[in-house]
Coordinates of C-alpha atoms in Angstrom, one line a residue:
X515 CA 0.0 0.0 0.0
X516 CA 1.6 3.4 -1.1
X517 CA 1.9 5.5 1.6
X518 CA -0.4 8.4 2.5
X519 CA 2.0 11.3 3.9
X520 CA 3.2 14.0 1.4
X521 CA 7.3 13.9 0.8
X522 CA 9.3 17.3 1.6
X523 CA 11.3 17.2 -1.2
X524 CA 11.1 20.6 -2.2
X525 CA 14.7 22.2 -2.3
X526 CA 15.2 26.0 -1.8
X527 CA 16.1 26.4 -5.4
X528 CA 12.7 25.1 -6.4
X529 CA 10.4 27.0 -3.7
X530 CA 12.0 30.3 -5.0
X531 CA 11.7 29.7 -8.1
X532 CA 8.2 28.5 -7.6
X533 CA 7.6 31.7 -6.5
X534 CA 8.4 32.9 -9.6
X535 CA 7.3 30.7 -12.2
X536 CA 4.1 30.4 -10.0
X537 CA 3.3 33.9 -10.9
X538 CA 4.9 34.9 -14.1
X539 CA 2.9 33.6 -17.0
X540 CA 0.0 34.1 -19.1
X541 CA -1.1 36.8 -17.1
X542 CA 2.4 38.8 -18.1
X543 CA 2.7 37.4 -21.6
X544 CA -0.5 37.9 -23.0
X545 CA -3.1 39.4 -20.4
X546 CA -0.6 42.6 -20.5
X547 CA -1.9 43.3 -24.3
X548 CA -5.0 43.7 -23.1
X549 CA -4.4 45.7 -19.7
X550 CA -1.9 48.3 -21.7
X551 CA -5.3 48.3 -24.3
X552 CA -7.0 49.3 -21.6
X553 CA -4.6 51.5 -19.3
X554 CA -1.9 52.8 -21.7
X555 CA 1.3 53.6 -19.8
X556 CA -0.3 54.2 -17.1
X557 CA -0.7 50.1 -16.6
X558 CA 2.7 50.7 -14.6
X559 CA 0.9 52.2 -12.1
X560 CA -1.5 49.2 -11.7
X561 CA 1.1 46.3 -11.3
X562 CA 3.0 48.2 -8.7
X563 CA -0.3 49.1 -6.9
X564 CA -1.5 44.9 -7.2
X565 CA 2.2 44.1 -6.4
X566 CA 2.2 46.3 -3.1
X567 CA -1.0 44.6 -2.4
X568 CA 0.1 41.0 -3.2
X569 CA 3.2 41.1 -1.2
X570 CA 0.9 42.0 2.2
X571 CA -1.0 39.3 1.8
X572 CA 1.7 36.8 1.3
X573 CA 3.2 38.5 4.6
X574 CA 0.2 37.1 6.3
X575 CA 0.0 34.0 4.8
X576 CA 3.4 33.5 5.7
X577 CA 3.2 34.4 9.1
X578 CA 0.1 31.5 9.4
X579 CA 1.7 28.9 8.1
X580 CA 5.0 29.0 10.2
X581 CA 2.8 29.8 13.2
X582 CA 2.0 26.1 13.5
X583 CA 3.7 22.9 12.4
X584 CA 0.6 20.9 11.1
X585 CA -0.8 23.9 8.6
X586 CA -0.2 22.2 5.4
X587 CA -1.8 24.5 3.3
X588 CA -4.7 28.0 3.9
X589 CA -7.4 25.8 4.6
X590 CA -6.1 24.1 7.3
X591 CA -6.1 28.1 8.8
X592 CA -9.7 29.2 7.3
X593 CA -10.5 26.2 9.6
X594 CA -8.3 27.1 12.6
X595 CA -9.9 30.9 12.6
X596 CA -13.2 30.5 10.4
X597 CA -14.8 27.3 11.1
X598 CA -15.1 24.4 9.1
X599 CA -17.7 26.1 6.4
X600 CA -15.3 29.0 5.8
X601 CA -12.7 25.9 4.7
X602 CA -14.3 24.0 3.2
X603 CA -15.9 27.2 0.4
X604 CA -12.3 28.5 0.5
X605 CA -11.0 25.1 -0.5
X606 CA -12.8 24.3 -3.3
X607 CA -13.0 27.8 -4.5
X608 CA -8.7 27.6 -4.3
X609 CA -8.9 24.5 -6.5
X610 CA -11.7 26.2 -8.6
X611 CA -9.3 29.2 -9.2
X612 CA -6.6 27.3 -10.1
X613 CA -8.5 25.2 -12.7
X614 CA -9.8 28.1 -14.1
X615 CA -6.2 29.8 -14.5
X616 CA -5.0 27.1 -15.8
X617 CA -7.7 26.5 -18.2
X618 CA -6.4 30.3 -19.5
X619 CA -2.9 28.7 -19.8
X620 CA -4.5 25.7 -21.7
X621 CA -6.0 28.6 -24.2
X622 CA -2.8 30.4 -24.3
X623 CA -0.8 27.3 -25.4
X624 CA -3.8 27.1 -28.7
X625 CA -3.1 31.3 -29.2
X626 CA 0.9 30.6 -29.2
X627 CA 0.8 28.1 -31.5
X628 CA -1.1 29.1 -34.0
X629 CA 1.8 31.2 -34.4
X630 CA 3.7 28.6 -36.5
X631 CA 1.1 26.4 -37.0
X632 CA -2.7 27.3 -38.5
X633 CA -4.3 24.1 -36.7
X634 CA -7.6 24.7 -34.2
X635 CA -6.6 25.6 -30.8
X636 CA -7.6 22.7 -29.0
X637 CA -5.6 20.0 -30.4
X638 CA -2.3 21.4 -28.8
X639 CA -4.4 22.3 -25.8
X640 CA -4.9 18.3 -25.1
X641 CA -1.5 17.5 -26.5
X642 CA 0.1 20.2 -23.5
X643 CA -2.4 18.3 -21.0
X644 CA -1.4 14.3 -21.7
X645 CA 2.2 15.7 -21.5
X646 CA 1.9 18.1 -18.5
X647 CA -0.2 14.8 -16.5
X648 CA 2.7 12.4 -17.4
X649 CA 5.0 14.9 -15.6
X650 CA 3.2 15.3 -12.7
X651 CA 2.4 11.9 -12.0
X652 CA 6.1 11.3 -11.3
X653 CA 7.7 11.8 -7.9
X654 CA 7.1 16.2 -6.8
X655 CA 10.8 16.4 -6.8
X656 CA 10.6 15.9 -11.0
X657 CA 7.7 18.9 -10.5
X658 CA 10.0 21.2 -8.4
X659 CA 13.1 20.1 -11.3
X660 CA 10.7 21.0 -14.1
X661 CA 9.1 24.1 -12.8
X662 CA 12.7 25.4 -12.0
X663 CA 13.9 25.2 -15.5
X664 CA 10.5 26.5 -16.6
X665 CA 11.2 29.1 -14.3
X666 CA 14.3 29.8 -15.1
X667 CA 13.5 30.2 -19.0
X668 CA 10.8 33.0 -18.1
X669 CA 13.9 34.7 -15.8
X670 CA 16.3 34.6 -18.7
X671 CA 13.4 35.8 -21.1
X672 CA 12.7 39.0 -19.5
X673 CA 16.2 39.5 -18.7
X674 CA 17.0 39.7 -22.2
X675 CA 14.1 41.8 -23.0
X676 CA 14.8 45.1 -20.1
X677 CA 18.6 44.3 -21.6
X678 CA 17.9 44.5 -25.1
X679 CA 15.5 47.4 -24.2
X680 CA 18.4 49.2 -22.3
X681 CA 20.5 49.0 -25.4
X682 CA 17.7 50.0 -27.8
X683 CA 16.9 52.8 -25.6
X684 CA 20.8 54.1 -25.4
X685 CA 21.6 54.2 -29.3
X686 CA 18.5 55.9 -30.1
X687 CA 17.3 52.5 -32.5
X688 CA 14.4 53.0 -35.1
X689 CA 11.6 50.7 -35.1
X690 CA 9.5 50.0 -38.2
X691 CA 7.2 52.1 -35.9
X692 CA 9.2 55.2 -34.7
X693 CA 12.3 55.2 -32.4
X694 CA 13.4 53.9 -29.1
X695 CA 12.8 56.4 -26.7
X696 CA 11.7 56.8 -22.7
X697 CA 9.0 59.0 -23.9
X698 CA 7.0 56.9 -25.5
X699 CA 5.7 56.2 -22.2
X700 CA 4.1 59.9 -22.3
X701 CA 4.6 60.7 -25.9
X702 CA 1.3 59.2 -27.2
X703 CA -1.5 60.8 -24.9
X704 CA -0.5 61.1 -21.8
X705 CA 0.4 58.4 -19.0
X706 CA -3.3 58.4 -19.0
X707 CA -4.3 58.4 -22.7
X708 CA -8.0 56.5 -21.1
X709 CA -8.6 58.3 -18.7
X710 CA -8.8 57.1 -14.9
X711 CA -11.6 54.7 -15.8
X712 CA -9.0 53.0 -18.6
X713 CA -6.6 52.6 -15.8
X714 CA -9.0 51.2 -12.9
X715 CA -10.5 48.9 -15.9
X716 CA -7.1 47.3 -16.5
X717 CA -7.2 45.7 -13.0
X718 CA -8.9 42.8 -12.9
X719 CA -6.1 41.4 -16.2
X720 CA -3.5 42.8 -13.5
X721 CA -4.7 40.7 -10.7
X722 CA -4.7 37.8 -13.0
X723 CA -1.5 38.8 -13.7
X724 CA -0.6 38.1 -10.4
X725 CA -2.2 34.6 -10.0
X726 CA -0.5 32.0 -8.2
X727 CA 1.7 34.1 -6.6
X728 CA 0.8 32.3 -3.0
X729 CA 1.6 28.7 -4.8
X730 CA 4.8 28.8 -2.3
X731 CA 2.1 28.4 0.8
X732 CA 0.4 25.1 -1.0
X733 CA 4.1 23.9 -1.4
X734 CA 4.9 24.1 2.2
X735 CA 3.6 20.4 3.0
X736 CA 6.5 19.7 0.3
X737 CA 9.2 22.3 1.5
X738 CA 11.9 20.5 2.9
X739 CA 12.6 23.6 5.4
X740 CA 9.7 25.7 5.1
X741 CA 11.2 27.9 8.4
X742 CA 13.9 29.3 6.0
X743 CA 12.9 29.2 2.3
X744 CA 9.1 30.2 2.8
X745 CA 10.0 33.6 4.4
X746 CA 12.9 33.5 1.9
X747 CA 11.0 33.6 -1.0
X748 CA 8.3 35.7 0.3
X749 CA 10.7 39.0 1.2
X750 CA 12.0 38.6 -2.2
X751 CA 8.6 39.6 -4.3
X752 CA 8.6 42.6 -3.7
X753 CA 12.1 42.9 -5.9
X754 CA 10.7 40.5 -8.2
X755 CA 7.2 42.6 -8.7
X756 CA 9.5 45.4 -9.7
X757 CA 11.9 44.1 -12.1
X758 CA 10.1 41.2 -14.1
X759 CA 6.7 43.0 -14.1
X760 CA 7.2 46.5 -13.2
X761 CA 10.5 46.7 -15.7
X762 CA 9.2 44.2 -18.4
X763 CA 6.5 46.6 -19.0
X764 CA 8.3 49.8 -18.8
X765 CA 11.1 48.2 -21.7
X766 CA 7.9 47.2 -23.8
X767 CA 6.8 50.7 -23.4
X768 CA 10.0 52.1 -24.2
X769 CA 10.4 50.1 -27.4
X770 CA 7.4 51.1 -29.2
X771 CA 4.2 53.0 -28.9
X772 CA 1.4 51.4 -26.5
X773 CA -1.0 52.3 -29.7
X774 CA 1.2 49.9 -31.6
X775 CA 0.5 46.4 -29.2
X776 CA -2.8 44.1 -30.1
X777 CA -4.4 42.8 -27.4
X778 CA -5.2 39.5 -29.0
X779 CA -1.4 38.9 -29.2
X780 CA 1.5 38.7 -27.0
X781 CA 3.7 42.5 -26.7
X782 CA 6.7 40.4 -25.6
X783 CA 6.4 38.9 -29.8
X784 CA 5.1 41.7 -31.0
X785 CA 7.8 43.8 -29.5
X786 CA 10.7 41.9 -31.4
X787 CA 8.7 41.3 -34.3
X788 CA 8.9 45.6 -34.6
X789 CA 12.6 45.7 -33.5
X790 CA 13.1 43.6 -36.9
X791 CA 14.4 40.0 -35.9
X792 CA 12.1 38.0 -36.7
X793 CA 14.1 35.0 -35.9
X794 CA 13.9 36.5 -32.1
X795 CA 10.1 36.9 -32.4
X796 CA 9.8 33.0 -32.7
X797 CA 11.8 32.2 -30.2
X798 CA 10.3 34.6 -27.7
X799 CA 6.9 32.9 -28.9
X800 CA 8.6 29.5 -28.2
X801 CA 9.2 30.9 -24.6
X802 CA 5.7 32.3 -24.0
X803 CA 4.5 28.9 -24.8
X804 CA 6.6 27.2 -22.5
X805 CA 5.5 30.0 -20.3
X806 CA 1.7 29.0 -20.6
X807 CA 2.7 25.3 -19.7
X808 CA 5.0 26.2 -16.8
X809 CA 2.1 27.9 -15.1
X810 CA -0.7 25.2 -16.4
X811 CA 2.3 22.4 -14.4
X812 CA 1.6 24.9 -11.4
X813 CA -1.9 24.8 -12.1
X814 CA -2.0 20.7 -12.0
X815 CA 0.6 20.5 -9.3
X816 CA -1.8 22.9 -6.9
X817 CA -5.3 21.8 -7.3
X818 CA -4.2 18.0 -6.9
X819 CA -2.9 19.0 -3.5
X820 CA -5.6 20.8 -2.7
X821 CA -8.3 17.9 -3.5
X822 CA -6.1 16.2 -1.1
X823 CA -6.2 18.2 1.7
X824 CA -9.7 18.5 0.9
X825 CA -9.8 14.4 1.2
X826 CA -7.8 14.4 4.2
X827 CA -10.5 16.7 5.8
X828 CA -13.1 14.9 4.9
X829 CA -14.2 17.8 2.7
X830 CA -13.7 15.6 -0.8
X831 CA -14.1 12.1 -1.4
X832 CA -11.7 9.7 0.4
X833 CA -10.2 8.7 -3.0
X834 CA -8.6 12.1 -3.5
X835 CA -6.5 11.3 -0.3
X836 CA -4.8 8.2 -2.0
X837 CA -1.2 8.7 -3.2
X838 CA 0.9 6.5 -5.8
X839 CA 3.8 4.9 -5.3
X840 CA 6.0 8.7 -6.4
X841 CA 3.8 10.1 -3.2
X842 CA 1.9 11.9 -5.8
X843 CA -2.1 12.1 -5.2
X844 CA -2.7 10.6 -8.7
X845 CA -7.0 10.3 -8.1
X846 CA -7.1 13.7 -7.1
X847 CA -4.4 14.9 -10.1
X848 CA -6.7 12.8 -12.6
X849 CA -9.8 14.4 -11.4
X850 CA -8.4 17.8 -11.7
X851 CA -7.2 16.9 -14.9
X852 CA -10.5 16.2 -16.4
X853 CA -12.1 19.1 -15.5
X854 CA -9.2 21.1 -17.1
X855 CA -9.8 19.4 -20.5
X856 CA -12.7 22.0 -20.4
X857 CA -10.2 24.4 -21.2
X858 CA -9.7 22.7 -24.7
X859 CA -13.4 22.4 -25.0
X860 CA -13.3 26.3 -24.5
X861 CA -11.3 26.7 -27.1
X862 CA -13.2 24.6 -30.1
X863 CA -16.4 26.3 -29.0
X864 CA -15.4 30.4 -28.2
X865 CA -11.8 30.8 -29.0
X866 CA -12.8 34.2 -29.2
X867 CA -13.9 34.8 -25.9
X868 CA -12.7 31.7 -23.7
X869 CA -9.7 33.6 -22.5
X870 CA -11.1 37.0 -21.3
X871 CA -13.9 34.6 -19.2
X872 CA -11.7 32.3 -17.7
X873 CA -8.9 35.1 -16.2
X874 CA -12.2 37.2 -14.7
X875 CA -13.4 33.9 -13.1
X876 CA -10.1 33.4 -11.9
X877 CA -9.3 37.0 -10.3
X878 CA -12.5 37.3 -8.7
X879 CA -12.2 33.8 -7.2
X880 CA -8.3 34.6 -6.3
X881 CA -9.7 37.9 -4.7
X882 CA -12.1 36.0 -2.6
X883 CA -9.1 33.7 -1.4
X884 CA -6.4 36.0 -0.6
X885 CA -9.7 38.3 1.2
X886 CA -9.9 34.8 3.3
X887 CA -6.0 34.8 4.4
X888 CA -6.1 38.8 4.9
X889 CA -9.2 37.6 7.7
X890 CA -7.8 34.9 9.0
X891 CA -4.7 37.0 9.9
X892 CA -6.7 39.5 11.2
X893 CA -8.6 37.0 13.5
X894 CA -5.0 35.2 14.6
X895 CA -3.5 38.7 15.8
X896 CA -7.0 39.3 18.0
X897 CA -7.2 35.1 19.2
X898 CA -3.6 34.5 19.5
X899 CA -1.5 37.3 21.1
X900 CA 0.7 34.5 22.3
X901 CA 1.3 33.4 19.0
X902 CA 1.7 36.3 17.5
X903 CA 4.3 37.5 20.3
X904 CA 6.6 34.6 19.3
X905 CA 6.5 35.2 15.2
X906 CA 9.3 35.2 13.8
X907 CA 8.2 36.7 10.4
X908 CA 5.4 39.1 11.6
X909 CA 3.8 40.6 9.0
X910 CA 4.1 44.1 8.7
X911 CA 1.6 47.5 9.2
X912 CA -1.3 45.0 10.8
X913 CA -3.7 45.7 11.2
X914 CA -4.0 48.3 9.1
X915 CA -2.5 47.4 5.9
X916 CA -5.0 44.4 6.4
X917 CA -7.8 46.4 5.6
X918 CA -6.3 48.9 3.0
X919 CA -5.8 45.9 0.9
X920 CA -9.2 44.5 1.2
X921 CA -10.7 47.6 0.6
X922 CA -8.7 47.9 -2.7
X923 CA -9.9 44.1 -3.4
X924 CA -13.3 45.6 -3.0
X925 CA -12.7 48.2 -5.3
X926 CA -11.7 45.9 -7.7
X927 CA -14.7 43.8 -7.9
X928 CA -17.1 46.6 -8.0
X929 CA -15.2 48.5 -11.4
X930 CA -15.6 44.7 -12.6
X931 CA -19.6 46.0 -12.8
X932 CA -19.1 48.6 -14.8
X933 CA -17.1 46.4 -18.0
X934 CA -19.1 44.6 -20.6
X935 CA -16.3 42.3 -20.6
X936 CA -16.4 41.1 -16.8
X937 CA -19.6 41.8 -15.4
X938 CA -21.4 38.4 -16.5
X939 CA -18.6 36.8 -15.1
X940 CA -19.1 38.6 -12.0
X941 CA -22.7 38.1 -11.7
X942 CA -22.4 34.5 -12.4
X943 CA -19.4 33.7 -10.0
X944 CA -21.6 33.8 -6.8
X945 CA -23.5 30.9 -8.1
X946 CA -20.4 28.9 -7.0
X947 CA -20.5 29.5 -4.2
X948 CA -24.0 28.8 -3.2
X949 CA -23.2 25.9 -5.1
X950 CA -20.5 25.0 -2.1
X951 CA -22.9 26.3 1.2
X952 CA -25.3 23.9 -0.1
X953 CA -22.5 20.8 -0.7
X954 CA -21.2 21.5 2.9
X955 CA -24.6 21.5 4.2
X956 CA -25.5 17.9 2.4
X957 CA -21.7 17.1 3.5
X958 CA -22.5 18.3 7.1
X959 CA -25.6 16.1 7.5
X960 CA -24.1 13.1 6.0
X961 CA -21.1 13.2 8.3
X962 CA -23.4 13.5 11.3
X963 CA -25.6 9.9 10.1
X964 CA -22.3 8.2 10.2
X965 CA -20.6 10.1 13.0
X966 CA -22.9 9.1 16.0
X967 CA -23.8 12.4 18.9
X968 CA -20.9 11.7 21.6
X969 CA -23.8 12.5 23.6
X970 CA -25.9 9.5 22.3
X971 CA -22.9 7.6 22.8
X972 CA -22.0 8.6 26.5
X973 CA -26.1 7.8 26.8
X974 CA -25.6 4.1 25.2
X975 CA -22.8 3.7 27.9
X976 CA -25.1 4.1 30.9
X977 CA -28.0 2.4 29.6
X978 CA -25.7 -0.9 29.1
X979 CA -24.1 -0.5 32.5
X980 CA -27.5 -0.4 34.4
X981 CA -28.6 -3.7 32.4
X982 CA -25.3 -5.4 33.8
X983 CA -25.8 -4.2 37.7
X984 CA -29.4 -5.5 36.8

């Protein structure tokens, strides 16, 4: 029988760059066409506002999970501080997030490549999936290798883009679009070309942008010393927010007009397609893709865990809980796998359209989740001063900055109203989770027929021991 306990091999290598590749995706590579559509220049603002945001919640989170052993992932703390119905809703809608992220990745890979290739979107959708599910069926120690070097690819990518950007900028280089030049940021109406409204519509693709960003707290069961690389990786985002999103944008920016990027396409391609290498434009294509799959891996790798410690809590079926002989939860990693495959359905039926839903489903559901951890910190400073006394990684500004940022998370959701493009998905999206108050109830009642009253039980007791002194 295999056995049932997650391994910690996680290394430090792969837990920061998980934090990394976690994040850095299809968000970045294609959702930013969109969101500089929307914002113009004045997108830089956003990602550094999100980012900001982001990094205080995975201060909290962090300070959670070290604050006691057993916490193998945020649900074991909605539990701890909400109650069993805040954990289990916050459970399912983390695994629901994450399928519907990476069902966006699943779409991406289709968009990318059609680049090369002018086949339908869906057969290299299922092609990345079989792959991706081979992978991840193997021990979580081949994950952590292969999200490294996915990682690792991204890192190099955007690297070479602020670099070549730097370069660009400092010879003066003509475009077939104009020439290299810091003020395009301004040159081309304003900072804010759309006004404030462009700019406060362009943040729900941000916060996709950001997605997965807290995949380092589902990884701690899997950490091999989650004391030191956990806070490790989590002080370091801030740097990371900067350079690969903050100055990925601002070289992108630099290089050509905002007027000149298509929404529908990548600006990373489209940026060295107008600098005049086309051979470069592939290959950065090539990387995008590999970009997509890195975070769809992330995508499988999380919600298969999750479905376990669902299991393990008796909040999913038992079957979820079993691991293979890698110490891999392969039911639950099937399961999740299945419900992915929608992705490619997405993209036969509206490959139009299938993106934009899928990343508004996923940020509204990811700012319901990180809301949860930002409340759960709140409750653990006010329950357990003790605790909280003896943190070694307290989480700064509390709690203040606790409800700044779920104010801003707030404000988020309610622009979400006012754009044809998200609104159905944000009037649909409660729906879910009426869905999961009425599973937990149904759960609730079953558990109670099998799980006798302890105070039936205690009466069962006494009624057998006064028929034996009879």
């Amino acid at each position: 029988m295999a056995a049932q306990e997650l391994k910690r091999d996680l290394e430090n290598r792969h837990v920061q760059l998980i934090a990394i590749g976690g994040t850095i995706g299809t968000g970045l590579f294609l959702g930013s066409g969109k969101a500089i559509q929307l914002a113009g220049p004045s997108i830089i603002f956003a990602y550094l506002i999100v980012g900001i945001a982001i990094f205080f919640v995975m201060r909290a989170l962090g300070e959670l999970l070290l604050s006691k052993a057993g916490y193998q992932s945020f649900t074991d703390i909605a539990e701890d501080y909400l109650g069993p119905r805040a954990a289990f809703v916050t459970g399912w809608t983390y695994w629901f997030c994450w399928i519907m992220t990476a069902m966006a990745d699943i779409i991406a890979v289709g968009v990318y490549v059609q680049y090369w290739f002018d086949i339908p979107q869906w057969i290299p959708a299922v092609i990345c999936l079989i792959i991706l599910l081979g992978l991840n069926l193997l021990t979580v120690k081949s994950f952590g290798e292969l999200e490294f070097w996915f990682a690792l690819i991204k890192v190099i990518t955007i690297l070479a883009l602020i670099a070549i950007g730097v370069v660009l900028l400092v010879i003066g280089f003509k475009t077939t679009t104009g020439t290299v030049a810091l003020s395009n940021i301004w040159a081309h109406g304003g900072v804010f070309p759309n006004g404030i409204s462009g700019f406060l519509l362009s943040f729900q693709m941000v916060v996709f942008a950001f997605v997965g960003v807290e995949l380092v707290g589902v990884s701690a069961a899997e950490t091999s010393n989650p004391e030191k690389t956990i806070p490790s990786a989590i002080n370091k985002i801030p740097l990371r927010i900067l350079f690969f999103y903050v100055g990925a944008i601002i070289a992108l920016l630099c290089i050509n007009a905002w007027t000149e990027l298509n929404p529908a396409e990548s600006p990373f391609v489209k940026t060295f397609s107008l600098v005049g290498i086309p051979i470069a434009a592939g290959v950065i294509n090539f990387v995008v893709l590999t970009s997509a799959a890195s975070a769809c891996n992330s995508g499988m790798f999380s919600t298969s865990r999750i479905l376990y410690n669902l299991s393990r809590n008796d909040q999913a079926p038992a079957n979820f809980a079993k691991l293979n002989k890698n110490h891999v939860p392969s039911n639950a990693l099937f399961i999740s796998t299945l419900v992915l495959s929608v992705g490619a359905l997405l993209s036969k039926l509206i490959p139009e359209t299938a993106f934009g839903i899928v990343t508004t489903i996923s940020a509204i559901c990811f700012i319901w989740v990180w809301g949860v951890v930002l409340i759960c910190h709140l409750r653990y400073k006010k329950t357990k001063p003790e605790l909280q006394a003896k943190s070694k990684f307290k989480a700064p500004f509390t709690p203040f900055v606790n409800y700044v940022v779920l104010a801003l998370f707030a404000i988020i959701l309610i622009i979400m109203l006012f754009a044809d493009e998200t609104r159905p998905a944000l009037l649909l999206t409660p729906l879910w989770f009426i869905l999961l108050f009425v599973l937990y109830s149904i759960n609730r009642r079953k558990r109670e027929r099998i799980t006798p009253d302890p105070r039936d039980r205690l009466e069962g007791i006494r009624t057998n021991t006064e028929i034996r002194h009879d």
